[in-house]
Each structure stands twice: as structure tokens, then as C-alpha cells.
Amino acid sequence: MSFTNPDVLVIGAGAAGISAARTLLAGGLSCVVLEAGPRLGGRAKTCLTLGAPFDHGATWLHDADTNPLTRFATDALDHDTVRERHFWMGDRWAMLEEIAAHARAEDAFFAAMDAAAALPDCPVASVVPQGGFWDATIRHWQGAQIQAREVELLSLHDQIENDLEGPNLLPRQGVGALLAGLAAALPIRLNAPVESLDWSGPGVVVRGGFGQLRARAAIVTVSTGVLAAEGIRFTPALPPRHAQAVHDLPMGLLTKFGFRCSERLGIGPFHGIRVRVTPENPRPASWIMWPFGADHLFGFVGGARAWALSAAGPAETEADLRAEFATIFGPGHLGQGLVTDWGENPHFLGSYSQARPGAAGARAVLAEPLGPLLFAGEATHRGLAGTIGGAWAEGERAATSLLDNPPAA
Ligand SMILES: Cc1cc2nc3c(=O)[nH]c(=O)nc-3n(C[C@H](O)[C@H](O)[C@H](O)COP(=O)(O)OP(=O)(O)OC[C@H]3O[C@@H](n4cnc5c(N)ncnc54)[C@H](O)[C@@H]3O)c2cc1C
């Protein structure tokens, strides 16, 4: 495919970039998508290394009733209908009454957030229960394990605005494969990192190893991690309002991993395992067994522990997780392992964005157009921030705004 100057340049071929390109083309504006990496999908990537589809990044379509990708996921299973949770207490499985107490403590966590919604923005940690039997476990789960940052680092208002309701769909083919299919035949140039973007006008000029391209406007979909690290040099520099918004939306880190395992270990398919947090075990991983009956399990480790393991490297991370699994099931069950690392990859530098306490308005600020320059991605969505559905919707939003107000030629 040859690439000439289009109406619009789209930077990044993740969910936001793919949906932006589809929307622009459908509306009659030409575009070229420049993608730094060698593949489509960004933080959605499916591989078959473990013998069945395994997503390195986005795994569920959350909030499926409002998720714009639900309509494409014709092979998806509603995970909530088959999931069962097991809690490891450190030396035994939790009993039914302990599991019921966990459910009550989880309800109390969300009730406390709702009760504090009218207060000025503050860290989630300062309003949710602590000290109860399950509180540290729920804080760890709702912070590091789900949001990829500890509850001390999360804006209460941002969390309330982006609270996800079920159902949670699991596409059988994998979210990465689903997304790659939606990018078929789009004008995407891979291995084309944008090094600089001049938006001094008229229009934009981008430069990189691929040369130089001009357009009437650009939609930039790279992560706030890439923006904060100045992975793209803007001329003129971003104004303070946008630079502050980037600073206020730092990336958390969620490391996903998988292991082959042909035994069933007395646990049903899709069942989840969480571990009770104790002073001796403050940051446990979580595990999901045998998706679609496959011979592998997958799991997550998030927040500060994920960053520490990312710095230590994949071999150490894998060894650490094998050892943790062995404390529950004993040694020798796990086969081939796979550990993702979104933290060190310069095209992402984290898993997804979270607003700092006091900065819940940052997503709306980053979404404000700067003449011919627009930002879109999971970080700019309000409602589904941090998710692939939010990223998709934002690509559409940015493209639609250019179709409604075509940039000057
Ligand atoms: C481990 C993990 C688990 C997750 N689980 C879920 C989940 O279950 N459900 C869910 O909804 N979401 C989940 N997410 C989040 C979801 O994957 C992201 O929110 C979403 O994919 C972000 O899409 P995006 O288009 O905004 O950004 P990206 O996917 O990051 O796309 C931006 C693209 O820009 C490219 N790029 C970077 N720099 C440059 C440059 N200089 N020039 C050109 N291109 C560049 C990147 O390579 C990338 O392809 C998860 C993420 C991770 C990491």
C-alpha cells in the first residue's frame, strides 16, 4: 500500500486508531494510520503460544450493555454467568460464611464510595473501609488488581465516573483477534513510529523514519505514558492545560500472565482464585482457570508489585508467580509460562491510565481539540476510561468531530 498525504493522520493502530480510521473513511475523509509497532491492536493482542487464544492485554468487554464493541463480539461468553470465586486464606480455602462476609465487605466498599461522592475529590483509600477482616483484600483487589494502581493513588470521582457494571464478555477468539479483524483493509502503515508532530498550522506535519506526511488534522491515540515520556515531540509544545492533563493521567501497570496446565486441580473452568491479603502476603496475584476449557490458566499482578517485577524482568516474574502458585497447589503443576510486560515497552509504558486524586477532570481536558490536533484513546473517555470499549468510542468521537467540522484544506 502506498501512502500519500491524507486528509487526516491517525497516530496509533490500537482500538481508538482503528475506530477513528473506520469512521473517517465511512464519512468520506481519507486517512493514514501510522503505527509504531509491527502489529495491529495496541494494548489488545491475542496469541496462541499456550495452545489456545490468550490475550496479552484487553481480555473482557466490560459493561457489555453499553460497550461499542459488543456488537462485533458474536462468539463471546458472558463470564459472569460461569464464574465462581475461590478465596485462598493462606493455608486453606475460605468457608461459605467467610465468602458471604467478603461479599458484604465488598458491598460496603462501594457503598462508602457512593456515600462520599458529593465530597471534594480525594483518594479512594481515604473513604473506603479499612481494618475489617476482608478490607485489605478488597482494597488490593479494587486498586492494584483491577485498576492497576493502589487505592491511595486513585481519584474517587474518576473511579465513580468509570465504575463498570456487568456483563463482562469474553470473546472466544480473543479481544486482540477481534480488533485485528476490524482493522482489515484499513490504510495502516506498521513499523512507522512518529517522532515529531508539528501542529503550528496550517494542518499538521509528522516526521519519523518513514519520512514526512502532511494532513489537515491529526488524531493522536498513543497512551498517556507515551505522551508523558515525550515519545512524540510536539511543535509547538503542548499548552500547559493539556500537559497538566497528561501528567494527571498516569499509567498504572497490570501484568497478565499465563501457564499451561493440563491438570484440573479440583477447580472448574473460568473459576477465579483470589488470595486473602495479610501482612505476610500484602500483594497477591489472582488467577482464572481453564478459559473455555483450555489447558491453561491466566492471571494478573498489578500496581507496585507489577512495576517491581517489570523492572526485574520476565524470567524473574515467571519464577515469582510459579512460586506463588505452588504455595496454593504445591509445586510441579505448571508448564510453559508467558508473562506480558506493558511497563517496559516504549510504545505503551503501562497498562491504562488513572486520574490522580483531585484530577478527575483531566480526561475531559485532554479531549479538548487543539486546532488541527486531537487526542483520543482510553484516557479521554468518561464512563469507560481505561477500557478498550472506551478507546473505541473515543476514536469514533474524534473522527466524527472532524467529519462535522472538516478541517481547512
Ligand atoms: C494487561 C492488560 C489487561 C487489560 N484488560 C482489559 C480488559 O479486560 N478490558 C478492557 O476493556 N480493557 C483492558 N485493558 C485496557 C485496554 O487494553 C486499553 O484501554 C485499550 O486497548 C487502549 O486502546 P487505545 O487505542 O487507547 O491505545 P493503544 O492500544 O495503546 O493504541 C495506541 C497505539 O499507538 C502506538 N504508538 C505508540 N507510540 C507511537 C508513535 N510514536 N507513533 C506511532 N504509533 C505509536 C502503540 O504501539 C499502540 O498500538 C487491559 C490492558 C492491559 C495492558
PDB file of N, CA, C and O and ligand atoms in Angstrom, residues 11-17 34-37 39-44 56-62 67 175 179 192-195 221-223 226 231-232 254-256 300 340 342 345-348 350-352 376-379 385-392, ligand 1:
ATOM      1  N   ILE A  11      -2.526   8.558  14.607  1.00  0.00           N
ATOM      2  CA  ILE A  11      -1.279   8.042  15.182  1.00  0.00           C
ATOM      3  C   ILE A  11      -1.626   6.927  16.151  1.00  0.00           C
ATOM      4  O   ILE A  11      -2.209   7.163  17.211  1.00  0.00           O
ATOM      5  N   GLY A  12      -1.273   5.691  15.773  1.00  0.00           N
ATOM      6  CA  GLY A  12      -1.526   4.523  16.614  1.00  0.00           C
ATOM      7  C   GLY A  12      -2.635   3.654  16.062  1.00  0.00           C
ATOM      8  O   GLY A  12      -3.707   4.156  15.711  1.00  0.00           O
ATOM      9  N   ALA A  13      -2.376   2.348  15.977  1.00  0.00           N
ATOM     10  CA  ALA A  13      -3.377   1.401  15.452  1.00  0.00           C
ATOM     11  C   ALA A  13      -3.902   0.493  16.548  1.00  0.00           C
ATOM     12  O   ALA A  13      -4.006  -0.719  16.389  1.00  0.00           O
ATOM     13  N   GLY A  14      -4.223   1.090  17.709  1.00  0.00           N
ATOM     14  CA  GLY A  14      -4.971   0.368  18.740  1.00  0.00           C
ATOM     15  C   GLY A  14      -6.464   0.584  18.501  1.00  0.00           C
ATOM     16  O   GLY A  14      -6.886   0.997  17.405  1.00  0.00           O
ATOM     17  N   ALA A  15      -7.259   0.337  19.523  1.00  0.00           N
ATOM     18  CA  ALA A  15      -8.719   0.424  19.365  1.00  0.00           C
ATOM     19  C   ALA A  15      -9.141   1.816  18.904  1.00  0.00           C
ATOM     20  O   ALA A  15      -9.966   1.958  17.989  1.00  0.00           O
ATOM     21  N   ALA A  16      -8.593   2.857  19.519  1.00  0.00           N
ATOM     22  CA  ALA A  16      -9.019   4.215  19.170  1.00  0.00           C
ATOM     23  C   ALA A  16      -8.619   4.549  17.737  1.00  0.00           C
ATOM     24  O   ALA A  16      -9.411   5.141  16.977  1.00  0.00           O
ATOM     25  N   GLY A  17      -7.399   4.160  17.344  1.00  0.00           N
ATOM     26  CA  GLY A  17      -6.933   4.468  15.994  1.00  0.00           C
ATOM     27  C   GLY A  17      -7.739   3.723  14.940  1.00  0.00           C
ATOM     28  O   GLY A  17      -8.088   4.282  13.886  1.00  0.00           O
ATOM     29  N   LEU A  34      -0.551   5.651  11.242  1.00  0.00           N
ATOM     30  CA  LEU A  34       0.874   5.354  11.446  1.00  0.00           C
ATOM     31  C   LEU A  34       1.021   4.629  12.773  1.00  0.00           C
ATOM     32  O   LEU A  34       0.640   5.167  13.824  1.00  0.00           O
ATOM     33  N   GLU A  35       1.543   3.429  12.740  1.00  0.00           N
ATOM     34  CA  GLU A  35       1.664   2.600  13.945  1.00  0.00           C
ATOM     35  C   GLU A  35       3.148   2.288  14.195  1.00  0.00           C
ATOM     36  O   GLU A  35       3.838   1.789  13.315  1.00  0.00           O
ATOM     37  N   ALA A  36       3.582   2.567  15.420  1.00  0.00           N
ATOM     38  CA  ALA A  36       4.999   2.373  15.757  1.00  0.00           C
ATOM     39  C   ALA A  36       5.416   0.907  15.699  1.00  0.00           C
ATOM     40  O   ALA A  36       6.533   0.578  15.293  1.00  0.00           O
ATOM     41  N   GLY A  37       4.529   0.034  16.150  1.00  0.00           N
ATOM     42  CA  GLY A  37       4.903  -1.374  16.295  1.00  0.00           C
ATOM     43  C   GLY A  37       4.667  -2.198  15.043  1.00  0.00           C
ATOM     44  O   GLY A  37       4.188  -1.684  14.025  1.00  0.00           O
ATOM     45  N   ARG A  39       2.508  -4.643  14.618  1.00  0.00           N
ATOM     46  CA  ARG A  39       1.211  -5.327  14.555  1.00  0.00           C
ATOM     47  C   ARG A  39       0.081  -4.350  14.862  1.00  0.00           C
ATOM     48  O   ARG A  39       0.301  -3.256  15.386  1.00  0.00           O
ATOM     49  N   LEU A  40      -1.151  -4.834  14.595  1.00  0.00           N
ATOM     50  CA  LEU A  40      -2.358  -4.056  14.871  1.00  0.00           C
ATOM     51  C   LEU A  40      -2.850  -4.337  16.288  1.00  0.00           C
ATOM     52  O   LEU A  40      -2.540  -5.383  16.852  1.00  0.00           O
ATOM     53  N   GLY A  41      -3.623  -3.424  16.839  1.00  0.00           N
ATOM     54  CA  GLY A  41      -4.369  -3.734  18.073  1.00  0.00           C
ATOM     55  C   GLY A  41      -3.873  -3.045  19.318  1.00  0.00           C
ATOM     56  O   GLY A  41      -4.587  -2.992  20.306  1.00  0.00           O
ATOM     57  N   GLY A  42      -2.631  -2.551  19.329  1.00  0.00           N
ATOM     58  CA  GLY A  42      -2.115  -1.875  20.518  1.00  0.00           C
ATOM     59  C   GLY A  42      -2.204  -2.751  21.754  1.00  0.00           C
ATOM     60  O   GLY A  42      -1.699  -3.886  21.755  1.00  0.00           O
ATOM     61  N   ARG A  43      -2.882  -2.244  22.781  1.00  0.00           N
ATOM     62  CA  ARG A  43      -2.981  -2.986  24.037  1.00  0.00           C
ATOM     63  C   ARG A  43      -3.983  -4.134  23.966  1.00  0.00           C
ATOM     64  O   ARG A  43      -4.409  -4.663  24.986  1.00  0.00           O
ATOM     65  N   ALA A  44      -4.378  -4.526  22.782  1.00  0.00           N
ATOM     66  CA  ALA A  44      -5.154  -5.746  22.564  1.00  0.00           C
ATOM     67  C   ALA A  44      -4.328  -6.634  21.637  1.00  0.00           C
ATOM     68  O   ALA A  44      -4.043  -6.248  20.502  1.00  0.00           O
ATOM     69  N   HIS A  56      -2.934 -10.831  25.668  1.00  0.00           N
ATOM     70  CA  HIS A  56      -1.879 -10.207  26.492  1.00  0.00           C
ATOM     71  C   HIS A  56      -2.414  -8.986  27.229  1.00  0.00           C
ATOM     72  O   HIS A  56      -1.922  -8.639  28.287  1.00  0.00           O
ATOM     73  N   GLY A  57      -3.361  -8.300  26.604  1.00  0.00           N
ATOM     74  CA  GLY A  57      -3.904  -7.078  27.199  1.00  0.00           C
ATOM     75  C   GLY A  57      -5.397  -7.235  27.399  1.00  0.00           C
ATOM     76  O   GLY A  57      -5.837  -8.160  28.105  1.00  0.00           O
ATOM     77  N   ALA A  58      -6.183  -6.346  26.778  1.00  0.00           N
ATOM     78  CA  ALA A  58      -7.638  -6.377  26.964  1.00  0.00           C
ATOM     79  C   ALA A  58      -8.158  -7.800  26.811  1.00  0.00           C
ATOM     80  O   ALA A  58      -7.825  -8.503  25.845  1.00  0.00           O
ATOM     81  N   THR A  59      -8.993  -8.219  27.757  1.00  0.00           N
ATOM     82  CA  THR A  59      -9.455  -9.599  27.838  1.00  0.00           C
ATOM     83  C   THR A  59     -10.982  -9.678  27.824  1.00  0.00           C
ATOM     84  O   THR A  59     -11.558 -10.525  27.146  1.00  0.00           O
ATOM     85  N   TRP A  60     -11.631  -8.782  28.593  1.00  0.00           N
ATOM     86  CA  TRP A  60     -13.087  -8.753  28.665  1.00  0.00           C
ATOM     87  C   TRP A  60     -13.621  -7.507  27.967  1.00  0.00           C
ATOM     88  O   TRP A  60     -12.955  -6.469  27.943  1.00  0.00           O
ATOM     89  N   LEU A  61     -14.833  -7.611  27.452  1.00  0.00           N
ATOM     90  CA  LEU A  61     -15.579  -6.416  27.051  1.00  0.00           C
ATOM     91  C   LEU A  61     -16.459  -6.077  28.242  1.00  0.00           C
ATOM     92  O   LEU A  61     -17.500  -6.709  28.460  1.00  0.00           O
ATOM     93  N   HIS A  62     -15.983  -5.111  29.045  1.00  0.00           N
ATOM     94  CA  HIS A  62     -16.709  -4.740  30.255  1.00  0.00           C
ATOM     95  C   HIS A  62     -17.950  -3.940  29.894  1.00  0.00           C
ATOM     96  O   HIS A  62     -18.030  -3.340  28.830  1.00  0.00           O
ATOM     97  N   ASN A  67     -21.041  -1.168  25.850  1.00  0.00           N
ATOM     98  CA  ASN A  67     -19.736  -1.243  25.180  1.00  0.00           C
ATOM     99  C   ASN A  67     -19.914  -1.249  23.651  1.00  0.00           C
ATOM    100  O   ASN A  67     -20.623  -2.112  23.117  1.00  0.00           O
ATOM    101  N   VAL A 175      -9.757 -10.803  22.358  1.00  0.00           N
ATOM    102  CA  VAL A 175     -10.076  -9.411  22.031  1.00  0.00           C
ATOM    103  C   VAL A 175      -9.107  -8.876  20.972  1.00  0.00           C
ATOM    104  O   VAL A 175      -9.489  -8.119  20.074  1.00  0.00           O
ATOM    105  N   LEU A 179     -10.184  -7.307  17.361  1.00  0.00           N
ATOM    106  CA  LEU A 179      -9.807  -5.955  16.932  1.00  0.00           C
ATOM    107  C   LEU A 179      -9.040  -5.989  15.612  1.00  0.00           C
ATOM    108  O   LEU A 179      -9.279  -5.163  14.713  1.00  0.00           O
ATOM    109  N   ALA A 192       6.105   2.249  11.894  1.00  0.00           N
ATOM    110  CA  ALA A 192       6.255   3.658  11.490  1.00  0.00           C
ATOM    111  C   ALA A 192       6.068   4.572  12.704  1.00  0.00           C
ATOM    112  O   ALA A 192       5.070   5.301  12.794  1.00  0.00           O
ATOM    113  N   PRO A 193       7.017   4.545  13.648  1.00  0.00           N
ATOM    114  CA  PRO A 193       6.868   5.432  14.809  1.00  0.00           C
ATOM    115  C   PRO A 193       6.941   6.893  14.413  1.00  0.00           C
ATOM    116  O   PRO A 193       7.833   7.295  13.660  1.00  0.00           O
ATOM    117  N   VAL A 194       5.987   7.655  14.907  1.00  0.00           N
ATOM    118  CA  VAL A 194       6.020   9.107  14.693  1.00  0.00           C
ATOM    119  C   VAL A 194       6.977   9.690  15.721  1.00  0.00           C
ATOM    120  O   VAL A 194       6.822   9.475  16.922  1.00  0.00           O
ATOM    121  N   GLU A 195       7.964  10.417  15.244  1.00  0.00           N
ATOM    122  CA  GLU A 195       8.931  11.031  16.169  1.00  0.00           C
ATOM    123  C   GLU A 195       8.538  12.457  16.521  1.00  0.00           C
ATOM    124  O   GLU A 195       8.731  12.898  17.648  1.00  0.00           O
ATOM    125  N   THR A 221      -3.514   8.835  19.290  1.00  0.00           N
ATOM    126  CA  THR A 221      -4.149   7.841  20.179  1.00  0.00           C
ATOM    127  C   THR A 221      -3.140   7.129  21.074  1.00  0.00           C
ATOM    128  O   THR A 221      -3.485   6.141  21.719  1.00  0.00           O
ATOM    129  N   VAL A 222      -1.908   7.601  21.136  1.00  0.00           N
ATOM    130  CA  VAL A 222      -0.901   6.907  21.964  1.00  0.00           C
ATOM    131  C   VAL A 222      -1.259   7.072  23.441  1.00  0.00           C
ATOM    132  O   VAL A 222      -1.991   7.985  23.819  1.00  0.00           O
ATOM    133  N   SER A 223      -0.718   6.206  24.280  1.00  0.00           N
ATOM    134  CA  SER A 223      -1.068   6.211  25.704  1.00  0.00           C
ATOM    135  C   SER A 223      -0.540   7.478  26.385  1.00  0.00           C
ATOM    136  O   SER A 223       0.395   8.132  25.886  1.00  0.00           O
ATOM    137  N   VAL A 226       3.154   7.229  26.907  1.00  0.00           N
ATOM    138  CA  VAL A 226       3.992   7.662  25.777  1.00  0.00           C
ATOM    139  C   VAL A 226       4.033   9.191  25.708  1.00  0.00           C
ATOM    140  O   VAL A 226       5.091   9.791  25.491  1.00  0.00           O
ATOM    141  N   GLY A 231       7.350  10.630  23.903  1.00  0.00           N
ATOM    142  CA  GLY A 231       7.604   9.701  22.803  1.00  0.00           C
ATOM    143  C   GLY A 231       7.325  10.348  21.455  1.00  0.00           C
ATOM    144  O   GLY A 231       7.801   9.882  20.421  1.00  0.00           O
ATOM    145  N   ILE A 232       6.540  11.400  21.452  1.00  0.00           N
ATOM    146  CA  ILE A 232       6.325  12.235  20.252  1.00  0.00           C
ATOM    147  C   ILE A 232       6.683  13.665  20.651  1.00  0.00           C
ATOM    148  O   ILE A 232       6.239  14.147  21.692  1.00  0.00           O
ATOM    149  N   LEU A 254      -0.677  -3.349  34.939  1.00  0.00           N
ATOM    150  CA  LEU A 254      -1.268  -4.662  35.196  1.00  0.00           C
ATOM    151  C   LEU A 254      -0.499  -5.647  34.329  1.00  0.00           C
ATOM    152  O   LEU A 254      -0.435  -5.480  33.113  1.00  0.00           O
ATOM    153  N   THR A 255       0.117  -6.608  34.975  1.00  0.00           N
ATOM    154  CA  THR A 255       0.867  -7.614  34.223  1.00  0.00           C
ATOM    155  C   THR A 255       0.025  -8.873  34.151  1.00  0.00           C
ATOM    156  O   THR A 255      -0.375  -9.425  35.182  1.00  0.00           O
ATOM    157  N   LYS A 256      -0.255  -9.282  32.925  1.00  0.00           N
ATOM    158  CA  LYS A 256      -1.025 -10.513  32.747  1.00  0.00           C
ATOM    159  C   LYS A 256      -0.056 -11.647  32.473  1.00  0.00           C
ATOM    160  O   LYS A 256       0.982 -11.442  31.835  1.00  0.00           O
ATOM    161  N   PHE A 300      -3.238 -12.191  36.937  1.00  0.00           N
ATOM    162  CA  PHE A 300      -2.799 -10.792  36.933  1.00  0.00           C
ATOM    163  C   PHE A 300      -2.035 -10.460  38.199  1.00  0.00           C
ATOM    164  O   PHE A 300      -2.324 -10.992  39.276  1.00  0.00           O
ATOM    165  N   THR A 340       3.509 -11.053  30.263  1.00  0.00           N
ATOM    166  CA  THR A 340       3.477  -9.832  29.450  1.00  0.00           C
ATOM    167  C   THR A 340       4.272  -8.732  30.150  1.00  0.00           C
ATOM    168  O   THR A 340       4.483  -8.793  31.353  1.00  0.00           O
ATOM    169  N   TRP A 342       3.915  -4.723  29.695  1.00  0.00           N
ATOM    170  CA  TRP A 342       3.488  -3.458  29.091  1.00  0.00           C
ATOM    171  C   TRP A 342       4.228  -2.281  29.708  1.00  0.00           C
ATOM    172  O   TRP A 342       4.197  -1.172  29.172  1.00  0.00           O
ATOM    173  N   ASN A 345       7.666  -1.647  27.625  1.00  0.00           N
ATOM    174  CA  ASN A 345       7.519  -1.446  26.178  1.00  0.00           C
ATOM    175  C   ASN A 345       7.336   0.057  25.891  1.00  0.00           C
ATOM    176  O   ASN A 345       6.360   0.664  26.339  1.00  0.00           O
ATOM    177  N   PRO A 346       8.267   0.665  25.130  1.00  0.00           N
ATOM    178  CA  PRO A 346       8.204   2.126  24.932  1.00  0.00           C
ATOM    179  C   PRO A 346       6.968   2.588  24.162  1.00  0.00           C
ATOM    180  O   PRO A 346       6.673   3.771  24.146  1.00  0.00           O
ATOM    181  N   HIS A 347       6.236   1.668  23.544  1.00  0.00           N
ATOM    182  CA  HIS A 347       5.031   2.067  22.813  1.00  0.00           C
ATOM    183  C   HIS A 347       3.806   2.156  23.723  1.00  0.00           C
ATOM    184  O   HIS A 347       2.722   2.570  23.280  1.00  0.00           O
ATOM    185  N   PHE A 348       3.969   1.775  25.004  1.00  0.00           N
ATOM    186  CA  PHE A 348       2.820   1.788  25.921  1.00  0.00           C
ATOM    187  C   PHE A 348       3.192   2.397  27.286  1.00  0.00           C
ATOM    188  O   PHE A 348       2.516   3.249  27.789  1.00  0.00           O
ATOM    189  N   GLY A 350       2.937   1.181  30.313  1.00  0.00           N
ATOM    190  CA  GLY A 350       1.941   0.935  31.344  1.00  0.00           C
ATOM    191  C   GLY A 350       0.742   0.242  30.733  1.00  0.00           C
ATOM    192  O   GLY A 350       0.733  -0.075  29.536  1.00  0.00           O
ATOM    193  N   SER A 351      -0.265  -0.008  31.545  1.00  0.00           N
ATOM    194  CA  SER A 351      -1.422  -0.761  31.041  1.00  0.00           C
ATOM    195  C   SER A 351      -2.598   0.150  30.706  1.00  0.00           C
ATOM    196  O   SER A 351      -3.190   0.047  29.639  1.00  0.00           O
ATOM    197  N   TYR A 352      -2.985   1.018  31.618  1.00  0.00           N
ATOM    198  CA  TYR A 352      -4.029   2.007  31.317  1.00  0.00           C
ATOM    199  C   TYR A 352      -3.964   3.140  32.322  1.00  0.00           C
ATOM    200  O   TYR A 352      -3.334   3.025  33.370  1.00  0.00           O
ATOM    201  N   ALA A 376      -7.259  11.084  21.465  1.00  0.00           N
ATOM    202  CA  ALA A 376      -8.351  10.129  21.689  1.00  0.00           C
ATOM    203  C   ALA A 376      -7.750   8.808  22.156  1.00  0.00           C
ATOM    204  O   ALA A 376      -6.664   8.432  21.731  1.00  0.00           O
ATOM    205  N   GLY A 377      -8.463   8.116  23.007  1.00  0.00           N
ATOM    206  CA  GLY A 377      -7.991   6.812  23.496  1.00  0.00           C
ATOM    207  C   GLY A 377      -8.672   6.520  24.809  1.00  0.00           C
ATOM    208  O   GLY A 377      -9.524   7.286  25.262  1.00  0.00           O
ATOM    209  N   GLU A 378      -8.272   5.423  25.428  1.00  0.00           N
ATOM    210  CA  GLU A 378      -8.921   5.075  26.694  1.00  0.00           C
ATOM    211  C   GLU A 378      -8.836   6.210  27.696  1.00  0.00           C
ATOM    212  O   GLU A 378      -9.736   6.389  28.516  1.00  0.00           O
ATOM    213  N   ALA A 379      -7.758   7.009  27.631  1.00  0.00           N
ATOM    214  CA  ALA A 379      -7.533   8.048  28.643  1.00  0.00           C
ATOM    215  C   ALA A 379      -8.511   9.208  28.528  1.00  0.00           C
ATOM    216  O   ALA A 379      -8.689   9.950  29.497  1.00  0.00           O
ATOM    217  N   ALA A 385     -13.412   4.745  30.834  1.00  0.00           N
ATOM    218  CA  ALA A 385     -11.967   5.039  30.801  1.00  0.00           C
ATOM    219  C   ALA A 385     -11.181   3.782  31.149  1.00  0.00           C
ATOM    220  O   ALA A 385     -11.622   2.952  31.933  1.00  0.00           O
ATOM    221  N   GLY A 386     -10.009   3.664  30.561  1.00  0.00           N
ATOM    222  CA  GLY A 386      -9.145   2.521  30.855  1.00  0.00           C
ATOM    223  C   GLY A 386      -9.505   1.279  30.071  1.00  0.00           C
ATOM    224  O   GLY A 386      -8.780   0.296  30.121  1.00  0.00           O
ATOM    225  N   THR A 387     -10.615   1.321  29.329  1.00  0.00           N
ATOM    226  CA  THR A 387     -11.055   0.089  28.654  1.00  0.00           C
ATOM    227  C   THR A 387     -10.958   0.206  27.136  1.00  0.00           C
ATOM    228  O   THR A 387     -10.887   1.306  26.570  1.00  0.00           O
ATOM    229  N   ILE A 388     -11.043  -0.959  26.515  1.00  0.00           N
ATOM    230  CA  ILE A 388     -10.980  -0.978  25.061  1.00  0.00           C
ATOM    231  C   ILE A 388     -12.261  -0.404  24.447  1.00  0.00           C
ATOM    232  O   ILE A 388     -12.215   0.252  23.396  1.00  0.00           O
ATOM    233  N   GLY A 389     -13.375  -0.597  25.125  1.00  0.00           N
ATOM    234  CA  GLY A 389     -14.631  -0.013  24.643  1.00  0.00           C
ATOM    235  C   GLY A 389     -14.564   1.508  24.686  1.00  0.00           C
ATOM    236  O   GLY A 389     -15.026   2.198  23.764  1.00  0.00           O
ATOM    237  N   GLY A 390     -13.973   2.039  25.762  1.00  0.00           N
ATOM    238  CA  GLY A 390     -13.821   3.490  25.870  1.00  0.00           C
ATOM    239  C   GLY A 390     -12.909   4.016  24.779  1.00  0.00           C
ATOM    240  O   GLY A 390     -13.171   5.073  24.173  1.00  0.00           O
ATOM    241  N   ALA A 391     -11.815   3.300  24.511  1.00  0.00           N
ATOM    242  CA  ALA A 391     -10.876   3.718  23.465  1.00  0.00           C
ATOM    243  C   ALA A 391     -11.577   3.738  22.102  1.00  0.00           C
ATOM    244  O   ALA A 391     -11.432   4.682  21.317  1.00  0.00           O
ATOM    245  N   TRP A 392     -12.351   2.693  21.832  1.00  0.00           N
ATOM    246  CA  TRP A 392     -13.076   2.607  20.556  1.00  0.00           C
ATOM    247  C   TRP A 392     -14.019   3.799  20.402  1.00  0.00           C
ATOM    248  O   TRP A 392     -14.042   4.477  19.367  1.00  0.00           O
TER     249      TRP A 392
HETATM  250  C1  LIG B   1      -2.827  -6.407  30.929  1.00  0.00           C
HETATM  251  C2  LIG B   1      -3.984  -5.567  30.441  1.00  0.00           C
HETATM  252  C3  LIG B   1      -5.273  -6.017  30.633  1.00  0.00           C
HETATM  253  C4  LIG B   1      -6.341  -5.263  30.200  1.00  0.00           C
HETATM  254  N1  LIG B   1      -7.613  -5.772  30.338  1.00  0.00           N
HETATM  255  C5  LIG B   1      -8.648  -5.108  29.803  1.00  0.00           C
HETATM  256  C6  LIG B   1      -9.933  -5.719  29.768  1.00  0.00           C
HETATM  257  O1  LIG B   1     -10.111  -6.858  30.198  1.00  0.00           O
HETATM  258  N2  LIG B   1     -10.943  -5.000  29.212  1.00  0.00           N
HETATM  259  C7  LIG B   1     -10.776  -3.755  28.688  1.00  0.00           C
HETATM  260  O2  LIG B   1     -11.727  -3.152  28.216  1.00  0.00           O
HETATM  261  N3  LIG B   1      -9.546  -3.174  28.676  1.00  0.00           N
HETATM  262  C8  LIG B   1      -8.499  -3.831  29.214  1.00  0.00           C
HETATM  263  N4  LIG B   1      -7.248  -3.283  29.149  1.00  0.00           N
HETATM  264  C9  LIG B   1      -7.101  -1.908  28.649  1.00  0.00           C
HETATM  265  C10 LIG B   1      -7.215  -1.820  27.117  1.00  0.00           C
HETATM  266  O3  LIG B   1      -6.352  -2.770  26.537  1.00  0.00           O
HETATM  267  C11 LIG B   1      -6.824  -0.416  26.697  1.00  0.00           C
HETATM  268  O4  LIG B   1      -7.592   0.534  27.420  1.00  0.00           O
HETATM  269  C12 LIG B   1      -7.071  -0.146  25.195  1.00  0.00           C
HETATM  270  O5  LIG B   1      -6.632  -1.228  24.425  1.00  0.00           O
HETATM  271  C13 LIG B   1      -6.346   1.134  24.806  1.00  0.00           C
HETATM  272  O6  LIG B   1      -6.561   1.412  23.439  1.00  0.00           O
HETATM  273  P1  LIG B   1      -6.018   2.767  22.804  1.00  0.00           P
HETATM  274  O7  LIG B   1      -6.384   2.757  21.384  1.00  0.00           O
HETATM  275  O8  LIG B   1      -6.439   3.916  23.659  1.00  0.00           O
HETATM  276  O9  LIG B   1      -4.427   2.725  22.988  1.00  0.00           O
HETATM  277  P2  LIG B   1      -3.349   1.666  22.442  1.00  0.00           P
HETATM  278  O10 LIG B   1      -3.954   0.325  22.324  1.00  0.00           O
HETATM  279  O11 LIG B   1      -2.157   1.832  23.308  1.00  0.00           O
HETATM  280  O12 LIG B   1      -3.037   2.182  20.963  1.00  0.00           O
HETATM  281  C14 LIG B   1      -2.094   3.188  20.715  1.00  0.00           C
HETATM  282  C15 LIG B   1      -1.127   2.709  19.657  1.00  0.00           C
HETATM  283  O13 LIG B   1      -0.165   3.734  19.429  1.00  0.00           O
HETATM  284  C16 LIG B   1       1.070   3.127  19.094  1.00  0.00           C
HETATM  285  N5  LIG B   1       2.136   4.102  19.290  1.00  0.00           N
HETATM  286  C17 LIG B   1       2.795   4.437  20.423  1.00  0.00           C
HETATM  287  N6  LIG B   1       3.714   5.396  20.170  1.00  0.00           N
HETATM  288  C18 LIG B   1       3.632   5.675  18.845  1.00  0.00           C
HETATM  289  C19 LIG B   1       4.328   6.560  17.991  1.00  0.00           C
HETATM  290  N7  LIG B   1       5.295   7.367  18.431  1.00  0.00           N
HETATM  291  N8  LIG B   1       3.991   6.562  16.671  1.00  0.00           N
HETATM  292  C20 LIG B   1       3.030   5.762  16.183  1.00  0.00           C
HETATM  293  N9  LIG B   1       2.343   4.885  16.965  1.00  0.00           N
HETATM  294  C21 LIG B   1       2.641   4.852  18.283  1.00  0.00           C
HETATM  295  C22 LIG B   1       1.134   1.937  20.016  1.00  0.00           C
HETATM  296  O14 LIG B   1       2.037   0.957  19.521  1.00  0.00           O
HETATM  297  C23 LIG B   1      -0.327   1.470  20.024  1.00  0.00           C
HETATM  298  O15 LIG B   1      -0.534   0.458  19.057  1.00  0.00           O
HETATM  299  C24 LIG B   1      -6.137  -4.029  29.551  1.00  0.00           C
HETATM  300  C25 LIG B   1      -4.837  -3.573  29.322  1.00  0.00           C
HETATM  301  C26 LIG B   1      -3.760  -4.342  29.750  1.00  0.00           C
HETATM  302  C27 LIG B   1      -2.370  -3.879  29.436  1.00  0.00           C
END
